Each structure stands twice: as C-alpha cells, then as structure tokens.
Amino acid sequence: MSELTGKVILVTGAAKRIGRSIALRLHREGARVLIHYGNSRTEAQETAAECGNAPLFQADLEKVAEIEQLFASIEQQVGRLDGLVNNAARFTKIPVLEVSEADWDFIHSVNLKAYFFCSQQAALLMQRTAGGQGRIVNISSMGAFMVWPDHVHYSASKAGVVALTRGFAKALAPGISVNSVAPGVIPFQEKDDPAIIALARSTPARQPGTGEDIADAVVYFLKASRFVTGQVLQVDGGMGLR
C-alpha cells in the first residue's frame, strides 16, 4: 500500500494516547479510519469526529466472541478491511513476587490474546474482502527487550507480541505483511512526572517521544512493500542502546 488514500484501517484502542495519535495521522494520510474503543466512549467520539466522523466500534477485547463480532460488524457496515493496527493495551506496575493470577490475566488477555485473535480475524476478513492483501502492525514495547523488574508480567506480554508478529508474518505471507513498532518513553498525562523526565533524559535522544513519532513508524509499515515483514522497529530515542 504505497498510498493510504481510501484504505480501510482499523485502530484498536484509538480513543486516547498513542492510538489516538495513530488514528489522526492515518486520517491525514487519507485512510478511512475505523475507531475501536473499549470503555472510553466519550474520547472515542472525539477522536472519530476529528477523523472525519469515522465509524466507531465498541468491543471488550478480553472476549474472543466480541472480537469476532467486531470484525463481523466491520464486514457488514464497511465491507472490507485493508489494515489493522493492534494498539489497545494495558499496563500495570507490580513487583514480580506480588503478581497474582488475576494480575497476569488482566494484562495478557488484552496485550497478547487479543492481538492474536484480532490478527486472525483481520486476516480472514482481508482474505474475503481485499483479495488476500493487507497490512497488520502490532504495537509492542521496549519492555519486550529490556529488564523492568516491576513490570515482568507486562514485558512478557509484549515479548509475546514480538513472537506473534514473526509467526503471523510467516503464516500470512506473501499477501499480508505483519510488523511491529516498539515504543520507548511516550508520555501523555504523565509527561511532567520526574521519573519519566529522568528516564527520557537518560536516553541518547535526551527527550521523550511523542504519539506522532509512533504514528510515523506505523505509517511506514502500512505503506511498505510486502518485502518488509516480520520486523520490529524500536522507536525509543536510543533507549535500547544503553
């Protein structure tokens, strides 16, 4: 997809933060953006309005039945799908010896299980409606590559996203490419937090990233040749070089 004009692209968790930045950027690129949200309806409506009154789709991504219904609704209401950005995610800070089964499932049910089944359903829809052609971009995290002792459960989920990306890339080739973007420090409401500021300044870039930085990387993968697949782009200000 060298150009995104007219392409139908679903962004999960598009109401706020990075998802919102991605949706707004895709709209500027001329894509027909589909806005998914879980609970943040008001914010999703605001994002949709800024994306040319983009269609809204609500689903609890913890539940595979709702994921299946999400993609059925897209097929019924829109008729096709050209791209998926798996962005919806959860993040918690819990010391590793205090993580409960519920804590683990809270993270993995959305951060990993939902990515798998959204990718599966998107690929099936692309095969039916887009001639088997399409693009999937998964938002991972630098937590997949770095050691964060109070976020082991989260990091495991994001490392799983990297493995999922590689596996789907091979399984869905050559028609559908699958790649991943791994953000570093991308603050929003917490941008004035001293710990966030210190972490960002410790990177070679010496500053935090923005949602637009991540959107740039997503657009690259959505436009890239199918020869680019199974890759992870670390957009982290050089954090991983430390």
Coordinates of N, CA and C in Angstrom, one line a residue:
M1 N 0.9 -1.2 0.0 CA 0.0 0.0 0.0 C 0.9 1.2 0.0
S2 N 1.4 1.6 -1.2 CA 2.3 2.8 -1.2 C 1.6 4.1 -0.9
E3 N 0.2 4.1 -1.1 CA -0.6 5.2 -0.6 C -1.7 4.7 0.3
L4 N -2.1 5.5 1.2 CA -3.2 5.0 2.2 C -4.5 5.6 1.8
T5 N -4.6 6.5 0.8 CA -5.9 7.1 0.5 C -6.9 6.1 0.2
G6 N -8.0 6.1 0.9 CA -9.1 5.2 0.7 C -9.0 3.9 1.3
K7 N -7.9 3.6 1.9 CA -7.7 2.3 2.5 C -8.4 2.2 3.9
V8 N -9.0 1.1 4.1 CA -9.8 1.0 5.4 C -8.9 0.3 6.4
I9 N -8.7 1.1 7.5 CA -7.7 0.6 8.5 C -8.3 0.8 9.9
L10 N -8.4 -0.3 10.6 CA -8.9 -0.4 12.0 C -7.7 -0.1 13.0
V11 N -8.0 0.8 13.9 CA -7.0 1.0 15.0 C -7.7 0.6 16.3
T12 N -7.2 -0.4 17.0 CA -7.8 -0.7 18.3 C -7.3 0.2 19.4
G13 N -8.1 0.5 20.4 CA -7.7 1.4 21.4 C -7.4 2.8 20.9
A14 N -8.2 3.3 20.0 CA -7.9 4.5 19.3 C -8.5 5.8 20.0
A15 N -9.1 5.6 21.1 CA -9.7 6.8 21.8 C -8.7 7.7 22.4
K16 N -7.6 7.2 22.8 CA -6.7 8.0 23.6 C -5.2 7.7 23.3
R17 N -4.3 8.5 23.7 CA -2.9 8.3 23.8 C -2.4 7.9 22.4
I18 N -1.5 6.9 22.3 CA -0.9 6.5 21.1 C -1.9 6.1 20.0
G19 N -2.9 5.4 20.4 CA -4.0 5.0 19.4 C -4.6 6.2 18.8
R20 N -4.9 7.2 19.6 CA -5.5 8.5 19.0 C -4.5 9.1 18.0
S21 N -3.2 9.2 18.4 CA -2.2 9.8 17.5 C -2.2 9.0 16.2
I22 N -2.2 7.7 16.3 CA -2.2 6.9 15.0 C -3.4 7.2 14.2
A23 N -4.6 7.2 14.8 CA -5.8 7.4 14.0 C -5.8 8.7 13.3
L24 N -5.4 9.8 14.1 CA -5.4 11.1 13.5 C -4.4 11.2 12.3
R25 N -3.3 10.5 12.5 CA -2.3 10.6 11.4 C -2.8 9.8 10.2
L26 N -3.4 8.7 10.4 CA -3.9 7.9 9.2 C -5.0 8.7 8.5
H27 N -5.8 9.4 9.3 CA -6.9 10.3 8.6 C -6.2 11.3 7.8
R28 N -5.1 11.9 8.2 CA -4.4 12.9 7.4 C -3.8 12.3 6.2
E29 N -3.5 11.0 6.3 CA -2.9 10.3 5.1 C -3.9 9.9 4.1
G30 N -5.2 10.1 4.4 CA -6.3 9.8 3.5 C -6.9 8.5 3.7
A31 N -6.5 7.8 4.8 CA -7.2 6.5 5.0 C -8.6 6.6 5.6
R32 N -9.4 5.6 5.4 CA -10.7 5.6 6.1 C -10.5 4.8 7.4
V33 N -10.4 5.6 8.5 CA -10.1 5.0 9.8 C -11.3 4.5 10.5
L34 N -11.1 3.3 11.1 CA -12.2 2.7 11.9 C -11.7 2.8 13.3
I35 N -12.5 3.4 14.2 CA -12.1 3.6 15.6 C -12.7 2.5 16.5
H36 N -11.8 1.7 17.1 CA -12.3 0.8 18.2 C -12.0 1.4 19.5
Y37 N -12.9 1.1 20.5 CA -12.7 1.5 21.9 C -13.3 0.5 22.8
G38 N -12.8 0.4 24.0 CA -13.4 -0.5 25.0 C -14.4 0.2 25.9
N39 N -13.9 1.1 26.7 CA -14.8 1.8 27.7 C -14.8 3.3 27.5
S40 N -13.8 3.9 26.7 CA -13.7 5.3 26.6 C -14.5 5.9 25.5
R41 N -15.8 5.8 25.6 CA -16.7 6.2 24.5 C -16.6 7.7 24.2
T42 N -16.6 8.6 25.2 CA -16.5 10.0 25.0 C -15.3 10.4 24.2
E43 N -14.1 9.9 24.7 CA -12.9 10.2 24.0 C -12.9 9.6 22.6
A44 N -13.5 8.4 22.4 CA -13.5 7.8 21.1 C -14.4 8.6 20.1
Q45 N -15.5 9.2 20.6 CA -16.3 10.0 19.8 C -15.6 11.3 19.4
E46 N -14.7 11.8 20.3 CA -14.0 13.0 19.9 C -12.9 12.7 18.9
T47 N -12.3 11.5 19.0 CA -11.3 11.1 18.0 C -11.9 10.9 16.7
A48 N -13.1 10.2 16.7 CA -13.8 9.9 15.5 C -14.2 11.2 14.8
A49 N -14.7 12.2 15.5 CA -15.1 13.4 14.9 C -13.9 14.1 14.2
E50 N -12.7 14.0 14.8 CA -11.5 14.6 14.2 C -11.0 13.8 13.1
C51 N -11.5 12.6 12.9 CA -11.1 11.7 11.8 C -12.2 11.7 10.8
G52 N -12.9 12.8 10.6 CA -13.9 12.9 9.6 C -15.2 12.1 9.9
N53 N -15.5 12.1 11.2 CA -16.7 11.3 11.7 C -16.5 9.8 11.3
A54 N -15.4 9.3 11.7 CA -15.0 7.9 11.4 C -16.0 6.9 12.2
P55 N -16.2 5.8 11.6 CA -17.1 4.8 12.3 C -16.5 4.3 13.6
L56 N -17.4 4.1 14.6 CA -17.0 3.7 15.9 C -17.4 2.2 16.1
F57 N -16.5 1.5 16.7 CA -16.8 0.1 17.0 C -16.4 -0.2 18.5
Q58 N -17.3 -0.6 19.3 CA -17.0 -1.0 20.7 C -16.9 -2.5 20.8
A59 N -15.9 -2.9 21.6 CA -15.7 -4.3 21.9 C -14.8 -4.5 23.1
D60 N -15.1 -5.5 23.9 CA -14.3 -5.9 25.0 C -13.3 -6.9 24.5
L61 N -12.0 -6.5 24.3 CA -11.1 -7.4 23.6 C -10.6 -8.5 24.5
E62 N -11.0 -8.6 25.7 CA -10.7 -9.7 26.5 C -11.5 -11.0 26.0
K63 N -12.6 -10.7 25.3 CA -13.5 -11.8 25.0 C -13.4 -12.0 23.5
V64 N -13.1 -13.3 23.1 CA -12.9 -13.6 21.7 C -14.2 -13.5 21.0
A65 N -15.3 -13.8 21.6 CA -16.6 -13.6 20.9 C -16.9 -12.2 20.5
E66 N -16.4 -11.2 21.3 CA -16.6 -9.8 21.0 C -15.7 -9.4 19.9
I67 N -14.5 -10.0 19.9 CA -13.6 -9.7 18.8 C -14.1 -10.2 17.5
E68 N -14.7 -11.4 17.5 CA -15.3 -12.0 16.3 C -16.5 -11.1 15.8
Q69 N -17.3 -10.6 16.7 CA -18.4 -9.7 16.4 C -17.9 -8.4 15.9
L70 N -16.8 -7.9 16.4 CA -16.2 -6.6 15.9 C -15.9 -6.7 14.4
F71 N -15.2 -7.8 14.0 CA -14.9 -7.9 12.6 C -16.1 -8.2 11.7
A72 N -17.0 -9.0 12.3 CA -18.3 -9.2 11.6 C -19.0 -7.9 11.3
S73 N -19.0 -7.0 12.3 CA -19.6 -5.7 12.2 C -18.9 -4.8 11.1
I74 N -17.6 -4.9 11.1 CA -16.8 -4.2 10.1 C -17.2 -4.7 8.7
E75 N -17.3 -6.0 8.5 CA -17.6 -6.5 7.2 C -19.0 -6.1 6.8
Q76 N -20.0 -6.1 7.8 CA -21.4 -5.7 7.4 C -21.5 -4.2 7.1
Q77 N -20.8 -3.4 7.9 CA -21.0 -2.0 7.8 C -20.1 -1.3 6.8
V78 N -18.9 -1.8 6.7 CA -17.9 -1.1 5.8 C -17.6 -2.0 4.6
G79 N -17.6 -3.3 4.7 CA -17.5 -4.1 3.5 C -16.1 -4.6 3.2
R80 N -15.1 -4.1 3.8 CA -13.7 -4.5 3.6 C -12.8 -4.1 4.7
L81 N -11.6 -4.6 4.7 CA -10.5 -4.2 5.6 C -9.2 -4.4 4.9
D82 N -8.4 -3.3 4.9 CA -7.1 -3.3 4.3 C -5.9 -3.3 5.3
G83 N -6.2 -2.8 6.5 CA -5.1 -2.8 7.5 C -5.7 -2.8 8.9
L84 N -4.8 -3.3 9.8 CA -5.1 -3.4 11.2 C -3.9 -2.9 12.0
V85 N -4.2 -2.0 13.0 CA -3.2 -1.6 13.9 C -3.6 -2.1 15.3
N86 N -3.0 -3.1 15.8 CA -3.2 -3.6 17.1 C -2.5 -2.7 18.2
N87 N -3.3 -1.9 18.8 CA -2.7 -0.9 19.7 C -3.2 -1.0 21.1
A88 N -4.5 -1.4 21.3 CA -5.1 -1.5 22.6 C -4.2 -2.3 23.6
A89 N -4.0 -1.8 24.8 CA -3.1 -2.5 25.7 C -3.3 -2.0 27.1
R90 N -2.8 -2.8 28.0 CA -2.9 -2.4 29.5 C -1.5 -2.4 30.0
F91 N -1.3 -1.6 31.1 CA 0.0 -1.5 31.7 C -0.2 -1.4 33.2
T92 N 0.5 -2.2 34.0 CA 0.4 -2.1 35.5 C 1.8 -2.3 36.0
K93 N 2.1 -1.7 37.2 CA 3.3 -1.8 37.9 C 3.1 -2.7 39.1
I94 N 3.7 -3.9 39.2 CA 3.5 -4.8 40.3 C 4.8 -5.5 40.5
P95 N 5.4 -5.5 41.7 CA 6.6 -6.3 42.0 C 6.4 -7.8 41.6
V96 N 7.4 -8.4 41.1 CA 7.2 -9.8 40.5 C 6.6 -10.8 41.5
L97 N 7.0 -10.7 42.8 CA 6.6 -11.6 43.8 C 5.2 -11.4 44.3
E98 N 4.6 -10.3 43.8 CA 3.2 -9.9 44.2 C 2.2 -10.1 43.1
V99 N 2.7 -10.5 41.9 CA 1.7 -10.7 40.8 C 0.8 -11.9 41.0
S100 N -0.5 -11.7 40.9 CA -1.5 -12.7 41.1 C -1.9 -13.3 39.7
E101 N -2.6 -14.3 39.8 CA -3.2 -14.9 38.5 C -4.1 -13.8 37.8
A102 N -4.9 -13.1 38.6 CA -5.7 -12.1 38.1 C -4.9 -11.0 37.5
D103 N -3.8 -10.6 38.1 CA -3.0 -9.5 37.6 C -2.4 -10.0 36.2
W104 N -1.9 -11.2 36.2 CA -1.4 -11.8 34.9 C -2.4 -11.8 33.8
D105 N -3.6 -12.3 34.1 CA -4.6 -12.4 33.1 C -5.1 -11.0 32.6
F106 N -5.2 -10.1 33.6 CA -5.6 -8.7 33.2 C -4.7 -8.1 32.1
I107 N -3.4 -8.4 32.2 CA -2.5 -7.9 31.2 C -2.5 -8.7 29.9
H108 N -2.4 -10.0 30.1 CA -2.2 -10.9 28.9 C -3.5 -11.0 28.1
S109 N -4.7 -10.9 28.7 CA -5.9 -11.1 27.9 C -6.1 -10.1 26.9
V110 N -5.5 -8.9 27.1 CA -5.6 -7.8 26.1 C -4.3 -7.7 25.3
N111 N -3.2 -7.6 26.0 CA -1.9 -7.3 25.4 C -1.4 -8.4 24.5
L112 N -1.9 -9.7 24.7 CA -1.4 -10.7 23.8 C -2.5 -11.5 23.2
K113 N -3.4 -12.0 24.0 CA -4.5 -12.9 23.5 C -5.3 -12.1 22.5
A114 N -5.7 -10.8 22.8 CA -6.5 -10.0 21.9 C -5.7 -9.7 20.6
Y115 N -4.4 -9.5 20.7 CA -3.6 -9.3 19.5 C -3.7 -10.5 18.5
F116 N -3.6 -11.7 19.1 CA -3.6 -12.9 18.3 C -5.0 -13.0 17.6
F117 N -6.1 -12.9 18.3 CA -7.4 -13.1 17.7 C -7.8 -11.9 16.8
C118 N -7.4 -10.7 17.1 CA -7.7 -9.6 16.2 C -6.9 -9.8 14.9
S119 N -5.7 -10.3 15.0 CA -4.9 -10.5 13.8 C -5.5 -11.7 13.0
Q120 N -5.9 -12.7 13.7 CA -6.6 -13.8 13.0 C -7.8 -13.4 12.2
Q121 N -8.7 -12.7 12.9 CA -10.0 -12.2 12.3 C -9.7 -11.2 11.2
A122 N -8.8 -10.3 11.4 CA -8.4 -9.3 10.4 C -8.0 -10.0 9.1
A123 N -7.1 -11.0 9.3 CA -6.6 -11.8 8.1 C -7.7 -12.5 7.4
L124 N -8.6 -13.1 8.1 CA -9.7 -13.8 7.5 C -10.6 -12.8 6.7
L125 N -10.8 -11.6 7.3 CA -11.6 -10.6 6.6 C -10.9 -10.0 5.4
M126 N -9.6 -9.8 5.5 CA -8.8 -9.4 4.3 C -8.8 -10.4 3.2
Q127 N -8.8 -11.7 3.5 CA -8.9 -12.7 2.5 C -10.2 -12.7 1.8
R128 N -11.3 -12.4 2.5 CA -12.6 -12.3 1.9 C -12.9 -11.1 1.2
T129 N -12.3 -9.9 1.6 CA -12.8 -8.7 1.0 C -11.7 -7.9 0.4
A130 N -10.4 -8.2 0.6 CA -9.3 -7.4 0.0 C -8.4 -8.2 -0.8
G131 N -8.9 -9.3 -1.4 CA -8.1 -10.1 -2.3 C -6.9 -10.7 -1.6
G132 N -7.0 -10.9 -0.3 CA -5.9 -11.5 0.5 C -4.7 -10.6 0.7
Q133 N -4.9 -9.3 0.4 CA -3.8 -8.4 0.6 C -4.1 -7.5 1.9
G134 N -3.1 -7.1 2.6 CA -3.3 -6.3 3.7 C -2.0 -6.1 4.5
R135 N -2.2 -5.3 5.6 CA -1.1 -4.9 6.5 C -1.6 -5.0 7.9
I136 N -0.8 -5.6 8.8 CA -1.0 -5.6 10.2 C 0.2 -5.0 10.9
V137 N -0.1 -4.1 11.8 CA 1.0 -3.5 12.6 C 0.7 -3.7 14.1
N138 N 1.5 -4.3 14.8 CA 1.3 -4.6 16.2 C 2.2 -3.6 17.0
I139 N 1.6 -2.9 18.0 CA 2.3 -2.1 18.9 C 2.9 -2.9 20.1
S140 N 4.2 -3.1 20.1 CA 4.8 -3.8 21.2 C 5.3 -2.8 22.2
S141 N 6.5 -3.0 22.7 CA 7.1 -2.1 23.7 C 8.6 -2.4 23.9
M142 N 9.3 -1.4 24.3 CA 10.7 -1.7 24.7 C 10.8 -2.6 25.9
G143 N 9.7 -2.7 26.6 CA 9.6 -3.7 27.7 C 9.9 -5.1 27.2
A144 N 9.7 -5.4 25.9 CA 9.9 -6.7 25.4 C 11.4 -7.0 25.3
F145 N 12.2 -6.0 25.4 CA 13.7 -6.2 25.2 C 14.5 -5.8 26.4
M146 N 13.9 -5.0 27.3 CA 14.6 -4.5 28.5 C 14.1 -5.2 29.8
V147 N 14.9 -5.1 30.8 CA 14.6 -5.7 32.1 C 14.0 -4.6 33.0
W148 N 12.7 -4.8 33.3 CA 11.9 -3.9 34.1 C 11.3 -4.8 35.3
P149 N 12.0 -4.8 36.4 CA 11.6 -5.8 37.5 C 10.2 -5.6 38.0
D150 N 9.6 -4.4 38.0 CA 8.2 -4.2 38.4 C 7.2 -4.4 37.3
H151 N 7.7 -4.8 36.2 CA 6.8 -4.9 35.0 C 7.0 -6.2 34.3
V152 N 7.4 -7.3 35.0 CA 7.8 -8.5 34.3 C 6.6 -9.1 33.6
H153 N 5.4 -9.1 34.2 CA 4.2 -9.6 33.6 C 3.8 -8.8 32.3
Y154 N 4.0 -7.5 32.3 CA 3.8 -6.7 31.1 C 4.8 -7.0 30.1
S155 N 6.1 -7.0 30.5 CA 7.1 -7.2 29.5 C 7.0 -8.6 28.8
A156 N 6.5 -9.6 29.6 CA 6.3 -10.9 29.0 C 5.2 -10.8 27.9
S157 N 4.2 -10.0 28.1 CA 3.1 -9.9 27.1 C 3.6 -9.2 25.9
K158 N 4.5 -8.2 26.0 CA 5.0 -7.5 24.9 C 6.0 -8.3 24.1
A159 N 6.8 -9.1 24.8 CA 7.7 -10.0 24.2 C 6.9 -11.0 23.3
G160 N 5.8 -11.4 23.9 CA 4.9 -12.3 23.1 C 4.4 -11.7 21.9
V161 N 4.1 -10.4 21.9 CA 3.7 -9.7 20.7 C 4.8 -9.8 19.6
V162 N 6.0 -9.7 20.0 CA 7.1 -9.8 19.0 C 7.1 -11.2 18.4
A163 N 7.0 -12.2 19.2 CA 6.9 -13.6 18.7 C 5.7 -13.8 17.8
L164 N 4.6 -13.2 18.2 CA 3.3 -13.3 17.5 C 3.5 -12.6 16.1
T165 N 4.2 -11.5 16.1 CA 4.4 -10.8 14.8 C 5.2 -11.6 13.9
R166 N 6.2 -12.2 14.3 CA 7.1 -13.0 13.5 C 6.3 -14.2 12.9
G167 N 5.6 -14.9 13.8 CA 4.8 -16.1 13.4 C 3.8 -15.8 12.4
F168 N 3.0 -14.7 12.6 CA 1.9 -14.3 11.7 C 2.5 -13.9 10.4
A169 N 3.7 -13.2 10.4 CA 4.3 -12.7 9.2 C 4.6 -13.9 8.3
K170 N 5.1 -15.0 8.8 CA 5.4 -16.1 8.0 C 4.1 -16.9 7.6
A171 N 3.2 -16.9 8.5 CA 1.9 -17.7 8.2 C 1.1 -17.0 7.1
L172 N 1.1 -15.6 7.1 CA 0.2 -14.9 6.2 C 0.9 -14.4 4.9
A173 N 2.2 -14.6 4.8 CA 2.9 -14.2 3.6 C 2.4 -15.0 2.4
P174 N 2.4 -14.4 1.2 CA 3.0 -13.1 0.8 C 2.0 -12.0 0.8
G175 N 0.7 -12.3 0.9 CA -0.3 -11.3 0.7 C -0.4 -10.3 1.9
I176 N -0.2 -10.7 3.1 CA -0.4 -9.8 4.3 C 0.9 -9.7 5.0
S177 N 1.4 -8.5 5.1 CA 2.6 -8.3 5.9 C 2.2 -8.0 7.3
V178 N 3.1 -8.4 8.3 CA 2.9 -8.2 9.7 C 4.2 -7.7 10.3
N179 N 4.1 -6.5 10.9 CA 5.3 -5.9 11.5 C 4.9 -5.3 12.9
S180 N 5.9 -4.9 13.6 CA 5.7 -4.3 15.0 C 6.5 -3.1 15.2
V181 N 5.9 -2.2 16.0 CA 6.6 -1.0 16.5 C 6.7 -1.1 18.0
A182 N 7.9 -0.9 18.5 CA 8.2 -0.9 19.9 C 8.5 0.5 20.4
P183 N 7.5 1.1 21.1 CA 7.8 2.5 21.6 C 8.7 2.5 22.8
G184 N 9.4 3.6 23.0 CA 10.1 3.8 24.2 C 9.3 4.7 25.2
V185 N 9.9 5.7 25.7 CA 9.2 6.6 26.6 C 8.3 7.6 25.8
I186 N 7.0 7.4 25.9 CA 6.0 8.2 25.1 C 5.0 8.7 26.2
P187 N 5.3 9.7 26.9 CA 4.3 10.2 27.9 C 3.2 11.0 27.4
F188 N 2.1 11.0 28.1 CA 0.9 11.9 27.8 C 0.6 12.7 29.1
Q189 N -0.4 12.2 29.9 CA -0.7 13.0 31.1 C 0.4 13.0 32.1
E190 N 1.3 11.9 32.0 CA 2.4 11.8 33.0 C 3.7 12.5 32.5
K191 N 3.6 13.4 31.5 CA 4.7 14.0 30.9 C 5.6 14.8 31.9
D192 N 4.9 15.3 33.0 CA 5.7 16.1 34.0 C 6.2 15.3 35.2
D193 N 6.0 14.0 35.1 CA 6.4 13.1 36.2 C 7.9 13.1 36.2
P194 N 8.6 13.4 37.4 CA 10.0 13.5 37.4 C 10.7 12.2 37.0
A195 N 10.1 11.0 37.3 CA 10.7 9.7 36.9 C 10.7 9.6 35.4
I196 N 9.6 10.0 34.8 CA 9.5 9.9 33.3 C 10.5 10.8 32.7
I197 N 10.6 12.1 33.2 CA 11.6 13.0 32.7 C 13.0 12.5 32.8
A198 N 13.3 11.9 33.9 CA 14.7 11.4 34.1 C 15.0 10.2 33.2
L199 N 14.0 9.4 33.0 CA 14.2 8.2 32.1 C 14.4 8.7 30.7
A200 N 13.6 9.7 30.2 CA 13.7 10.2 28.9 C 15.1 10.8 28.7
R201 N 15.5 11.6 29.7 CA 16.8 12.3 29.6 C 18.0 11.3 29.6
S202 N 17.8 10.1 30.1 CA 18.9 9.2 30.1 C 19.1 8.5 28.8
T203 N 18.2 8.7 27.8 CA 18.4 8.1 26.5 C 19.3 8.9 25.7
P204 N 19.9 8.4 24.6 CA 20.7 9.2 23.7 C 20.0 10.4 23.2
A205 N 18.7 10.3 22.9 CA 17.9 11.4 22.4 C 17.7 12.5 23.4
R206 N 17.8 12.1 24.7 CA 17.7 13.0 25.8 C 16.3 13.8 25.8
Q207 N 15.3 13.1 25.4 CA 14.0 13.6 25.4 C 13.0 12.5 25.2
P208 N 11.7 12.7 25.6 CA 10.7 11.7 25.4 C 10.2 11.7 23.9
G209 N 9.6 10.6 23.5 CA 9.0 10.6 22.2 C 7.6 11.1 22.3
T210 N 6.9 11.1 21.1 CA 5.5 11.6 21.1 C 4.7 10.5 20.3
G211 N 3.4 10.7 20.5 CA 2.5 9.8 19.7 C 2.7 9.9 18.2
E212 N 3.1 11.1 17.8 CA 3.3 11.3 16.3 C 4.6 10.5 15.9
D213 N 5.6 10.3 16.8 CA 6.7 9.5 16.4 C 6.3 8.1 16.2
I214 N 5.4 7.6 17.0 CA 4.9 6.2 16.8 C 4.1 6.1 15.5
A215 N 3.2 7.1 15.3 CA 2.4 7.1 14.1 C 3.2 7.1 12.9
D216 N 4.4 7.8 12.9 CA 5.3 7.8 11.7 C 5.7 6.4 11.4
A217 N 6.1 5.6 12.4 CA 6.6 4.3 12.2 C 5.5 3.4 11.7
V218 N 4.2 3.5 12.3 CA 3.1 2.8 11.8 C 2.8 3.0 10.3
V219 N 2.8 4.3 9.9 CA 2.6 4.6 8.5 C 3.6 4.0 7.6
Y220 N 4.9 4.0 8.1 CA 5.9 3.4 7.3 C 5.6 1.9 7.0
F221 N 5.2 1.2 8.0 CA 4.9 -0.2 7.8 C 3.6 -0.4 7.0
L222 N 2.6 0.5 7.1 CA 1.4 0.3 6.3 C 1.7 0.6 4.9
K223 N 2.7 1.5 4.6 CA 3.0 1.8 3.2 C 4.1 0.9 2.6
A224 N 4.8 0.2 3.4 CA 6.0 -0.5 2.9 C 5.6 -1.7 2.0
S225 N 6.6 -2.0 1.2 CA 6.5 -3.2 0.3 C 6.2 -4.5 1.2
R226 N 5.6 -5.5 0.6 CA 5.4 -6.7 1.3 C 6.7 -7.4 1.5
F227 N 7.8 -6.9 0.9 CA 9.2 -7.5 1.2 C 9.6 -7.1 2.6
V228 N 8.9 -6.2 3.3 CA 9.2 -5.8 4.7 C 8.1 -6.5 5.5
T229 N 8.5 -7.6 6.2 CA 7.6 -8.3 7.0 C 8.3 -9.0 8.2
G230 N 7.6 -9.2 9.3 CA 8.2 -9.8 10.4 C 9.2 -9.0 11.2
Q231 N 9.2 -7.7 11.0 CA 10.2 -6.8 11.5 C 9.7 -6.1 12.8
V232 N 10.6 -5.6 13.6 CA 10.3 -4.8 14.8 C 11.1 -3.5 14.7
L233 N 10.4 -2.4 14.7 CA 11.1 -1.1 14.7 C 11.0 -0.5 16.1
Q234 N 12.2 -0.3 16.7 CA 12.3 0.3 18.1 C 12.3 1.8 17.9
V235 N 11.2 2.4 18.4 CA 11.1 3.9 18.3 C 11.3 4.4 19.7
D236 N 12.5 4.5 20.2 CA 12.8 4.6 21.6 C 13.9 5.7 22.0
G237 N 14.2 6.5 21.0 CA 15.2 7.5 21.4 C 16.6 6.9 21.7
G238 N 16.8 5.7 21.3 CA 18.1 5.0 21.6 C 18.1 4.3 22.9
M239 N 17.0 4.2 23.6 CA 16.9 3.6 24.9 C 17.6 2.2 25.0
G240 N 17.3 1.4 23.9 CA 17.8 0.1 23.9 C 19.3 0.0 23.7
L241 N 20.0 1.1 23.5 CA 21.5 1.1 23.3 C 22.2 1.2 24.6
R242 N 21.5 1.5 25.7 CA 22.2 1.7 27.0 C 22.8 0.4 27.5

